[in-house]
Short mmCIF file of C-alpha atoms in Angstrom, two decimals:
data_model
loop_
_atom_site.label_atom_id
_atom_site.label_comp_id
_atom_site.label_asym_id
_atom_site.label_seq_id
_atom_site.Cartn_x
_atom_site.Cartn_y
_atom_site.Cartn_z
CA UNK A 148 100.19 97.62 100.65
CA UNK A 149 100.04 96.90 104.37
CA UNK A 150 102.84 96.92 106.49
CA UNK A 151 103.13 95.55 109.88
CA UNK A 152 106.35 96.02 112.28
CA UNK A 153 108.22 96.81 109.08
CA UNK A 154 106.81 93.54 107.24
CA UNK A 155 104.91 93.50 103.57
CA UNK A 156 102.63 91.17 104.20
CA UNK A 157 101.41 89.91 100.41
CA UNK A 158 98.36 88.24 101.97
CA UNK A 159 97.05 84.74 101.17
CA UNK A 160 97.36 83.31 97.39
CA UNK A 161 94.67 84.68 95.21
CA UNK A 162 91.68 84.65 97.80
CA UNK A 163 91.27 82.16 101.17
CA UNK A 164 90.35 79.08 99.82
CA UNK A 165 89.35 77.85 103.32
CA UNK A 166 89.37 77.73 106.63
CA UNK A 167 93.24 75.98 106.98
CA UNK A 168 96.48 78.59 106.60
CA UNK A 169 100.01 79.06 106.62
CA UNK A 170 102.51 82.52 106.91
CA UNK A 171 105.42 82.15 105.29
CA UNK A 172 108.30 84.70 106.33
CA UNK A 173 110.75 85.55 103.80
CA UNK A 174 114.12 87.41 104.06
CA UNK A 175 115.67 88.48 100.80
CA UNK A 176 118.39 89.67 99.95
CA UNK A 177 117.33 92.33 97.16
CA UNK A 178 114.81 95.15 97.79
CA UNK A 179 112.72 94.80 94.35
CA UNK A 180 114.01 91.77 92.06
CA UNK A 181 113.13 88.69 94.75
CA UNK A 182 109.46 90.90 96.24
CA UNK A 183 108.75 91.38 92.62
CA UNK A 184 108.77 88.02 91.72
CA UNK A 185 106.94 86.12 94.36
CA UNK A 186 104.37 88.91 93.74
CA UNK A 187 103.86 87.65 89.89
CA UNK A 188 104.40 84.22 90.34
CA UNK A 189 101.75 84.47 92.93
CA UNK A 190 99.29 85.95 90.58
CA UNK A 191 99.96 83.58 87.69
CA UNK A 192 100.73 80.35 90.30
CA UNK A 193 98.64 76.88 90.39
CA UNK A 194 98.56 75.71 93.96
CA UNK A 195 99.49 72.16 94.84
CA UNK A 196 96.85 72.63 97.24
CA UNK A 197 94.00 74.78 96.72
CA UNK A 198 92.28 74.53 100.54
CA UNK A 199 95.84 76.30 101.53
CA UNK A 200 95.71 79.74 102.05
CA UNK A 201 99.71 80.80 101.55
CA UNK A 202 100.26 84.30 103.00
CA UNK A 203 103.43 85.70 102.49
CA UNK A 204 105.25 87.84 104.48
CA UNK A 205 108.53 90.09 103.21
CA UNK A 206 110.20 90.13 106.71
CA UNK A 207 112.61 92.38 106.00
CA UNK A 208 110.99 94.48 103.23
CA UNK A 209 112.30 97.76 104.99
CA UNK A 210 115.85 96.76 106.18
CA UNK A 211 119.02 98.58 104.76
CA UNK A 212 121.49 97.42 102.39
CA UNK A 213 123.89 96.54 105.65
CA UNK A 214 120.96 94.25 107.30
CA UNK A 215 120.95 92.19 103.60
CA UNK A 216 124.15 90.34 104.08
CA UNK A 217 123.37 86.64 103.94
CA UNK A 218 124.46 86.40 106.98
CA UNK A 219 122.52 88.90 108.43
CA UNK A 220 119.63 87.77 106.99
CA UNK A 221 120.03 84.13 108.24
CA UNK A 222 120.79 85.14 112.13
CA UNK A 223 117.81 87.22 111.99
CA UNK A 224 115.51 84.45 109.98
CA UNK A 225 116.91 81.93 112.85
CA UNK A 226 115.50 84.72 115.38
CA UNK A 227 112.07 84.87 114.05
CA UNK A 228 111.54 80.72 113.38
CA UNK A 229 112.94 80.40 117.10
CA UNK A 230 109.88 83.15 117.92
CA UNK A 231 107.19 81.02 115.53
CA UNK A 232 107.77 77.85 116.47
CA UNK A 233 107.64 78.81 120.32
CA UNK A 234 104.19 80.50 119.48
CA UNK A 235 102.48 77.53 117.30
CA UNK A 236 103.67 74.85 120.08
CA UNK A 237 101.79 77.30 122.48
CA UNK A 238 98.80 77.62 120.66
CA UNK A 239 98.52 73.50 119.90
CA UNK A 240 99.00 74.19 115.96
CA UNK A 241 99.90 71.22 113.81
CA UNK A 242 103.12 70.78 112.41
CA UNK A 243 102.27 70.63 108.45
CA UNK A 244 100.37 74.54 109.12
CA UNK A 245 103.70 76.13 111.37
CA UNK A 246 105.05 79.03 109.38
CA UNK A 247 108.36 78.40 107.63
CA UNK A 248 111.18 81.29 107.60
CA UNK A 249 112.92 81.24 104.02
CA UNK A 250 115.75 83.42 102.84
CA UNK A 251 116.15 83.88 99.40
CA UNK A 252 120.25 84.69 98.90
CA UNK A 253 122.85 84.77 95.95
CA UNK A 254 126.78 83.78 95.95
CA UNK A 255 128.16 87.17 94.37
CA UNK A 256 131.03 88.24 96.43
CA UNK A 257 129.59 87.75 100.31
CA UNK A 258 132.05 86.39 102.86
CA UNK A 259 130.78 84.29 105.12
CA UNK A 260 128.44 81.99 103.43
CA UNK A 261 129.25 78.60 104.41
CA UNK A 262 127.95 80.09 108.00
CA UNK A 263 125.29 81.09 106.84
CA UNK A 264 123.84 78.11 105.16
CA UNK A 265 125.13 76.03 108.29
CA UNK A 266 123.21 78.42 111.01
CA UNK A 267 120.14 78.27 108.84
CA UNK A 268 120.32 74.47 108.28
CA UNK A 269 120.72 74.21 112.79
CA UNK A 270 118.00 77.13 113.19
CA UNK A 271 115.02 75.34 110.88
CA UNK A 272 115.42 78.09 108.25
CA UNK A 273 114.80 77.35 104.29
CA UNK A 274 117.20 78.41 102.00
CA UNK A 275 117.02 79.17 98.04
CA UNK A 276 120.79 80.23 96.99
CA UNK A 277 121.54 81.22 93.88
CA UNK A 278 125.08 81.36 92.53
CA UNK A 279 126.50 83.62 90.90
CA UNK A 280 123.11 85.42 91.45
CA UNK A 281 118.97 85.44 91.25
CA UNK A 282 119.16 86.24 87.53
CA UNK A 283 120.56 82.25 86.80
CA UNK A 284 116.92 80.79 87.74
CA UNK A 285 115.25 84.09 85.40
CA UNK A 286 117.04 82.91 83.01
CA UNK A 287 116.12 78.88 83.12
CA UNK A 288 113.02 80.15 82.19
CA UNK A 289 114.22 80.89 78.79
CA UNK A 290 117.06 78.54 77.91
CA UNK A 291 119.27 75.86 79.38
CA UNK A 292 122.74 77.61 80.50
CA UNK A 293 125.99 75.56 80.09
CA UNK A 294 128.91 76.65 81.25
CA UNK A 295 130.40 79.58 83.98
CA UNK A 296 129.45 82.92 84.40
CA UNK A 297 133.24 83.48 86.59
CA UNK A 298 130.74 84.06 89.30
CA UNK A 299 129.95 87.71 87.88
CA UNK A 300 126.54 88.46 87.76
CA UNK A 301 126.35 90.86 84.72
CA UNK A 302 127.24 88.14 83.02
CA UNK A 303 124.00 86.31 83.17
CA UNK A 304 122.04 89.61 83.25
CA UNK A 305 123.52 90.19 79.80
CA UNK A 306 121.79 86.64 79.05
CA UNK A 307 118.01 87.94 79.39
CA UNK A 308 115.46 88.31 76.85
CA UNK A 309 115.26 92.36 76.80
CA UNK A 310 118.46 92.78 78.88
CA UNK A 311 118.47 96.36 78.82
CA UNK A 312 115.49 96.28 81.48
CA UNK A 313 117.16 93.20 83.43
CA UNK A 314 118.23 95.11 86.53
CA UNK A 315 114.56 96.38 87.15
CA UNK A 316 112.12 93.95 87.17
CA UNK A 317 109.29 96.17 87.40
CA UNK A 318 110.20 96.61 83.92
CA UNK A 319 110.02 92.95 82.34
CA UNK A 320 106.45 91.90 81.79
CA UNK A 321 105.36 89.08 84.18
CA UNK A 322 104.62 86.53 80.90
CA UNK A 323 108.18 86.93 79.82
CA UNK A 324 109.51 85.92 83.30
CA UNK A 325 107.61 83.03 83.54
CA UNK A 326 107.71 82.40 79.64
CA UNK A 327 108.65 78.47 79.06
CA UNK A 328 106.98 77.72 82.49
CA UNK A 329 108.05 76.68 85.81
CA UNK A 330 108.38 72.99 84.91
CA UNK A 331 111.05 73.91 82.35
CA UNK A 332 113.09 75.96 84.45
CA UNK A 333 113.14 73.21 87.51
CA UNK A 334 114.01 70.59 84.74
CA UNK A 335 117.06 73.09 83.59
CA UNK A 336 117.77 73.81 86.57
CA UNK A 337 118.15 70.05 87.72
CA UNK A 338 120.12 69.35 84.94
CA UNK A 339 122.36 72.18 85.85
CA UNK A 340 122.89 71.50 89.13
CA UNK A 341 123.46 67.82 88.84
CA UNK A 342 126.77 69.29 86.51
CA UNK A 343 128.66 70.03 88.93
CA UNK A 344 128.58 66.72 91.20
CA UNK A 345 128.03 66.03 94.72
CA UNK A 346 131.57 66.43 95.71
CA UNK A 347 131.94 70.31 94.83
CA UNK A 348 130.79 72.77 97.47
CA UNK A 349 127.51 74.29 97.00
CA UNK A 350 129.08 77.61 97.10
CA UNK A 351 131.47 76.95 94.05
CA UNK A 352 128.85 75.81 91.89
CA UNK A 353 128.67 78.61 88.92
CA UNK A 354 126.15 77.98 88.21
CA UNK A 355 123.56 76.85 90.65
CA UNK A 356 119.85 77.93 91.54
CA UNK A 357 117.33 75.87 93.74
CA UNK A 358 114.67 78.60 93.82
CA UNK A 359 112.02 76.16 92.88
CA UNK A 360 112.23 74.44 96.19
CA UNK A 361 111.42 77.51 97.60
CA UNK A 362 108.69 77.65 94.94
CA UNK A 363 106.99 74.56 95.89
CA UNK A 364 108.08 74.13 99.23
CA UNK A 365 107.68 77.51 100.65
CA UNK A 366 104.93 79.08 98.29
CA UNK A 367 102.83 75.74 97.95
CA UNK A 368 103.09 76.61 93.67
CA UNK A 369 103.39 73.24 91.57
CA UNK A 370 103.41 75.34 87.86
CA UNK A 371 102.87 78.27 86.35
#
């Protein structure tokens, strides 16, 4: 796969379905799990908008463990939208085709979160935050969850269909992620959410996943 200034570059959705475009930078927070995903989601995805060629771009697909701090990822999202939007005002682009910056980031045990979400929110970054990690929205795919996981992800690893094959995704066939379709896991994942009530922080919600805004939003996918 090509790689450009350290970026894997996943190319536009399917094939170029025309002439109009938009790059979409993402910064995750795990090496395989989040790459894998967008990668089969991709393949199996129905676009909201066909004429939109989506090309995604891991931005930080080579970084080390220490550059995949939330924080870290955010200051160096902020970075790279400052960068974009500088070049698409130069080059007269409209606003509806600028890249977006995402980062895709889970509670766990990081410090420094509420900064995080703040600088990204003041820089024009997306986020999709996951608490207590990515495995909550895997798991919406399957069943509704109730309850807490204590913010410990093994927990909800423990939850997946074949959970002995959890940690690597590479090893969970892309039907079985995506079993009971994307519109089921938003609609769990609403319901989830809407649990804990506007008045507790979003970074004490256990548990709490809005990866299908970054779905629709970032990838331009309305089911799969």
């Amino acid at each position: 796969m090509a790689r450009t200034r350290g970026k894997d570059s996943l190319g536009p959705a399917k094939q170029d379905r025309g002439r109009r475009r938009r790059v979409v930078h993402v910064f995750t927070e795990g090496k395989v799990t989040e790459p894998d995903y967008i990668r089969i989601i991709r393949d199996q995805g129905v676009y909201a908008d066909p004429s939109l060629a989506v090309e995604v771009r891991i931005a930080n697909a080579s970084a080390p463990g220490s550059q995949r701090k939330p924080i870290k990822l955010v200051e160096a999202a902020v970075r790279l939208m400052r960068e974009e939007a500088r070049d698409a005002k130069r080059s007269g682009l409209k606003k509806e085709f600028w890249p977006q910056v995402w980062c895709l980031f889970d509670r766990d045990e990081h410090e420094s979160i509420d900064a995080a979400l703040k600088q990204a929110r003041d820089g024009d970054v997306r986020v999709a935050f996951s608490h207590p990690c990515f495995e909550v929205w895997r798991l919406l795919h399957h069943k509704t969850v109730t309850g807490t996981f204590g913010g410990v992800c093994g927990q909800v690893t423990n939850r997946l269909p074949f959970a002995k094959d959890a940690a690597n995704i590479k090893n969970v066939l892309p039907e079985q992620i995506a079993r009971g379709s994307f519109a089921e896991a938003k609609k769990r994942a609403v319901k989830m959410n809407a649990a804990h009530g506007d008045r507790v922080p979003l970074v004490k919600r256990d548990p709490y996943t809005d990866v299908f805004a970054f779905v629709e939003d970032g990838l331009g996918i309305a089911s799969y």
